[in-house]
C-alpha positions as semicolon CSV with decimal commas, in nm:
position;residue;x (nm);y (nm);z (nm)
1;M;-0,519;1,613;1,430
2;N;-0,382;1,948;1,517
3;A;-0,445;2,227;1,269
4;I;-0,110;2,396;1,195
5;K;-0,121;2,659;0,926
6;L;0,163;2,633;0,665
7;T;0,167;2,798;0,330
8;S;0,312;2,505;0,131
9;I;0,396;2,135;0,143
10;V;0,723;1,981;0,037
11;L;0,768;1,611;0,010
12;A;1,121;1,490;0,092
13;G;1,268;1,239;-0,138
14;M;1,378;1,008;0,146
15;T;1,395;0,633;0,123
16;A;1,424;0,378;0,403
17;V;1,475;0,009;0,424
18;V;1,261;-0,170;0,678
19;A;1,314;-0,533;0,759
20;G;1,074;-0,761;0,944
21;A;1,151;-1,069;1,151
22;T;1,305;-1,242;0,852
23;S;1,462;-1,144;0,527
24;A;1,142;-1,268;0,351
25;S;0,948;-0,987;0,495
26;A;1,185;-0,698;0,404
27;F;1,020;-0,382;0,259
28;T;1,145;-0,048;0,145
29;F;0,944;0,275;0,139
30;S;0,997;0,597;-0,016
31;V;0,815;0,941;0,026
32;G;0,713;1,139;-0,277
33;G;0,454;1,155;-0,551
34;T;0,315;1,372;-0,839
35;A;0,129;1,686;-0,745
36;V;-0,239;1,691;-0,891
37;T;-0,465;1,980;-0,856
38;G;-0,748;1,895;-0,629
39;E;-0,606;1,554;-0,545
40;G;-0,294;1,646;-0,348
41;F;-0,050;1,392;-0,463
42;K;-0,072;1,071;-0,671
43;S;0,170;0,792;-0,740
44;S;0,452;0,854;-0,982
45;V;0,557;0,484;-0,989
46;A;0,572;0,338;-1,341
47;G;0,291;0,085;-1,406
48;A;0,092;0,163;-1,093
49;K;-0,292;0,194;-1,119
50;T;-0,467;0,431;-0,886
51;V;-0,791;0,417;-0,682
52;D;-0,910;0,779;-0,604
53;F;-1,251;0,705;-0,432
54;N;-1,422;0,971;-0,645
55;A;-1,669;0,728;-0,791
56;G;-1,766;0,571;-0,471
57;S;-1,678;0,224;-0,359
58;P;-1,354;0,140;-0,536
59;S;-1,367;-0,239;-0,565
60;N;-1,278;-0,378;-0,919
61;N;-1,149;-0,708;-1,062
62;V;-0,812;-0,647;-0,902
63;V;-0,879;-0,511;-0,555
64;T;-1,174;-0,556;-0,334
65;Y;-1,230;-0,321;-0,032
66;S;-1,420;-0,451;0,263
67;G;-1,517;-0,275;0,586
68;I;-1,628;0,038;0,413
69;T;-1,952;0,186;0,549
70;N;-1,953;0,559;0,578
71;N;-1,573;0,593;0,547
72;L;-1,582;0,795;0,223
73;V;-1,583;1,168;0,294
74;Q;-1,501;1,506;0,154
75;G;-1,366;1,807;0,339
76;S;-1,276;1,838;0,700
77;V;-1,473;1,820;1,017
78;S;-1,290;1,909;1,344
79;S;-1,234;1,622;1,582
80;Q;-1,345;1,376;1,311
81;H;-1,137;1,384;0,994
82;A;-0,912;1,604;0,792
83;T;-0,863;1,610;0,426
84;P;-0,512;1,536;0,307
85;F;-0,341;1,868;0,244
86;G;-0,427;2,006;-0,099
87;N;-0,696;1,747;-0,161
88;T;-1,051;1,869;-0,229
89;S;-1,189;1,542;-0,351
90;R;-1,323;1,228;-0,164
91;Y;-1,096;1,017;0,050
92;L;-1,102;0,740;0,295
93;T;-1,116;0,796;0,670
94;I;-1,091;0,526;0,941
95;S;-1,143;0,577;1,310
96;N;-1,140;0,334;1,609
97;R;-1,470;0,155;1,668
98;N;-1,543;0,342;1,996
99;A;-1,528;0,681;1,835
100;N;-1,860;0,862;1,776
101;V;-1,759;0,976;1,431
102;V;-1,800;0,873;1,064
103;G;-1,567;0,608;0,949
104;N;-1,552;0,439;1,294
105;T;-1,507;0,089;1,141
106;G;-1,159;0,039;1,304
107;S;-1,010;-0,096;0,980
108;V;-1,063;-0,137;0,606
109;T;-0,924;-0,449;0,418
110;L;-0,790;-0,443;0,069
111;N;-0,788;-0,799;-0,101
112;F;-0,608;-0,832;-0,421
113;A;-0,668;-1,091;-0,695
114;Q;-0,312;-1,114;-0,779
115;A;0,023;-1,083;-0,620
116;L;0,155;-0,723;-0,580
117;D;0,506;-0,586;-0,513
118;Y;0,406;-0,211;-0,475
119;F;0,141;-0,013;-0,292
120;G;0,120;0,359;-0,242
121;L;-0,120;0,611;-0,075
122;Y;-0,152;0,980;-0,008
123;W;-0,143;0,967;0,381
124;G;-0,294;1,272;0,542
125;S;-0,229;1,410;0,895
126;V;-0,019;1,113;0,978
127;D;-0,069;0,997;1,337
128;T;0,123;0,735;1,547
129;Y;-0,193;0,533;1,592
130;N;-0,231;0,476;1,208
131;F;-0,119;0,137;1,087
132;I;-0,086;-0,057;0,761
133;D;-0,049;-0,435;0,770
134;F;0,091;-0,623;0,477
135;Y;-0,009;-0,997;0,425
136;S;0,071;-1,277;0,191
137;G;-0,198;-1,550;0,224
138;G;-0,261;-1,572;0,594
139;S;0,093;-1,463;0,694
140;L;0,160;-1,105;0,830
141;L;0,471;-0,978;0,653
142;R;0,514;-0,628;0,790
143;T;0,328;-0,355;0,981
144;F;0,411;0,011;0,947
145;G;0,284;0,276;1,201
146;G;0,264;0,648;1,141
147;G;0,577;0,689;1,352
148;D;0,772;0,469;1,112
149;I;0,677;0,694;0,815
150;S;0,672;1,060;0,947
151;T;0,947;1,236;1,132
152;T;0,677;1,402;1,346
153;A;0,353;1,202;1,319
154;R;0,166;1,479;1,502
155;G;-0,150;1,474;1,293
156;S;-0,109;1,818;1,144
157;W;-0,368;1,898;0,882
158;T;-0,117;2,095;0,666
159;G;0,228;2,010;0,788
160;A;0,480;1,886;0,521
161;S;0,598;1,607;0,728
162;D;0,247;1,479;0,822
163;N;0,101;1,480;0,477
164;L;0,298;1,242;0,256
165;Y;0,262;1,026;-0,042
166;V;0,424;0,702;0,066
167;N;0,536;0,429;-0,162
168;F;0,586;0,067;-0,014
169;F;0,787;-0,192;-0,211
170;A;0,824;-0,555;-0,134
171;S;1,171;-0,704;-0,138
172;A;1,309;-0,879;-0,450
173;G;1,106;-1,192;-0,529
174;Q;0,849;-1,121;-0,263
175;S;0,491;-1,015;-0,297
176;F;0,167;-0,942;-0,090
177;D;-0,204;-1,000;-0,163
178;R;-0,375;-0,830;0,127
179;I;-0,350;-0,500;0,304
180;V;-0,531;-0,387;0,623
181;L;-0,547;-0,017;0,706
182;R;-0,647;0,043;1,065
183;S;-0,645;0,313;1,336
184;N;-0,670;0,315;1,711
185;G;-0,779;0,670;1,715
186;T;-0,942;0,955;1,504
187;A;-0,840;0,928;1,231
188;F;-0,647;0,763;0,956
189;E;-0,707;0,966;0,630
190;S;-0,580;0,854;0,279
191;D;-0,651;0,891;-0,079
192;N;-0,508;0,791;-0,425
193;H;-0,431;0,433;-0,337
194;A;-0,202;0,279;-0,604
195;Y;-0,090;-0,077;-0,678
196;R;0,114;-0,270;-0,920
197;E;0,129;-0,636;-1,011
198;S;0,434;-0,816;-0,879
199;S;0,687;-0,867;-1,157
200;S;0,770;-1,196;-1,002
201;A;0,420;-1,331;-0,992
202;A;0,412;-1,478;-1,342
203;V;0,787;-1,495;-1,426
204;P;0,993;-1,781;-1,283
205;E;1,298;-1,683;-1,086
206;P;1,634;-1,707;-1,284
207;A;1,747;-1,998;-1,067
208;T;1,423;-2,175;-1,130
209;M;1,463;-2,118;-1,502
210;T;1,821;-2,265;-1,491
211;G;1,683;-2,565;-1,297
212;I;1,423;-2,627;-1,557
213;A;1,688;-2,599;-1,840
214;L;1,930;-2,832;-1,670
215;A;1,652;-3,086;-1,597
216;G;1,554;-3,077;-1,966
217;A;1,907;-3,119;-2,083
218;G;1,953;-3,425;-1,851
219;F;1,647;-3,580;-1,968
220;A;1,752;-3,538;-2,332
221;A;2,096;-3,693;-2,249
222;V;1,939;-4,000;-2,088
223;R;1,709;-4,048;-2,393
224;R;1,989;-4,030;-2,639
225;K;2,180;-4,291;-2,427
226;K;1,882;-4,528;-2,421
227;Q;1,825;-4,490;-2,798
228;K;2,205;-4,567;-2,870
229;A;2,186;-4,878;-2,641
230;Q;1,873;-5,010;-2,826
231;A;2,039;-4,949;-3,166
232;S;2,342;-5,165;-3,051
C-alpha cells in the first residue's frame, strides 16, 4: 500500500465480461458507485442492500460473516491498513495469517441464506494479492484478483484506479450463495458491501414455465380422451 497523494478520485465507467472454465460460471463486473460523504462510495445498483460495518458485526438474516475477529477498523495505520479513499467510517481489513497486524485472519467468508446474482464493494488500495471467490453450494464459480479489477493494482491509498466501487453480476440464470474475501499480503480493505437476491431464485425459467404448461395441456387432453371413451 503505497501512499500516493492525489487531489481527487474518478471512477471510470468501465464494464468487463469475465468467463470461468464454463459458461455456467460467467460473470460481468463494472466499476462505479454513488459518492457518499464519509463513506467514499456505495452501490448504485437498484434493489441492492448495503452492509457498512458501522454498527459492528454485520451478520443478519440474509448474510452471515465468519472469520471476523479484529478485522473492523477505522482510519489508516502505515504498513497495516489504509482506509478506502474518502472513507472516514469503519471498514473491513484482511491480511495474511503470518502478518503481525490487525485483521490477520487470512480470509473472511460471507454466507448467504438465499441465492444472489449481484455483489458489490468499495475496494480500497487494490493489490494483486487481494482475491474474491464466488461459490454456489460447494462449487467455486469464479475467482477475481486485484489485477483483474484495477489497471494498476499498486495499493495506492488515494489513486483513482486503486480505490474502486466494484459491482459483480452473475450471468443470466446463475447465482451464488457464498463469497470468500482473502488476502495473501497486507492488506485487503473494503467497505459498503452490497448484495441483491437473484431474480432467478424464485421465478422459473421461461423454458421451464413452457414445459409445465405443455405438460398440463397434455394431461388435460388425455383426460378428455379417457372420459369420451367411457361415455361411449
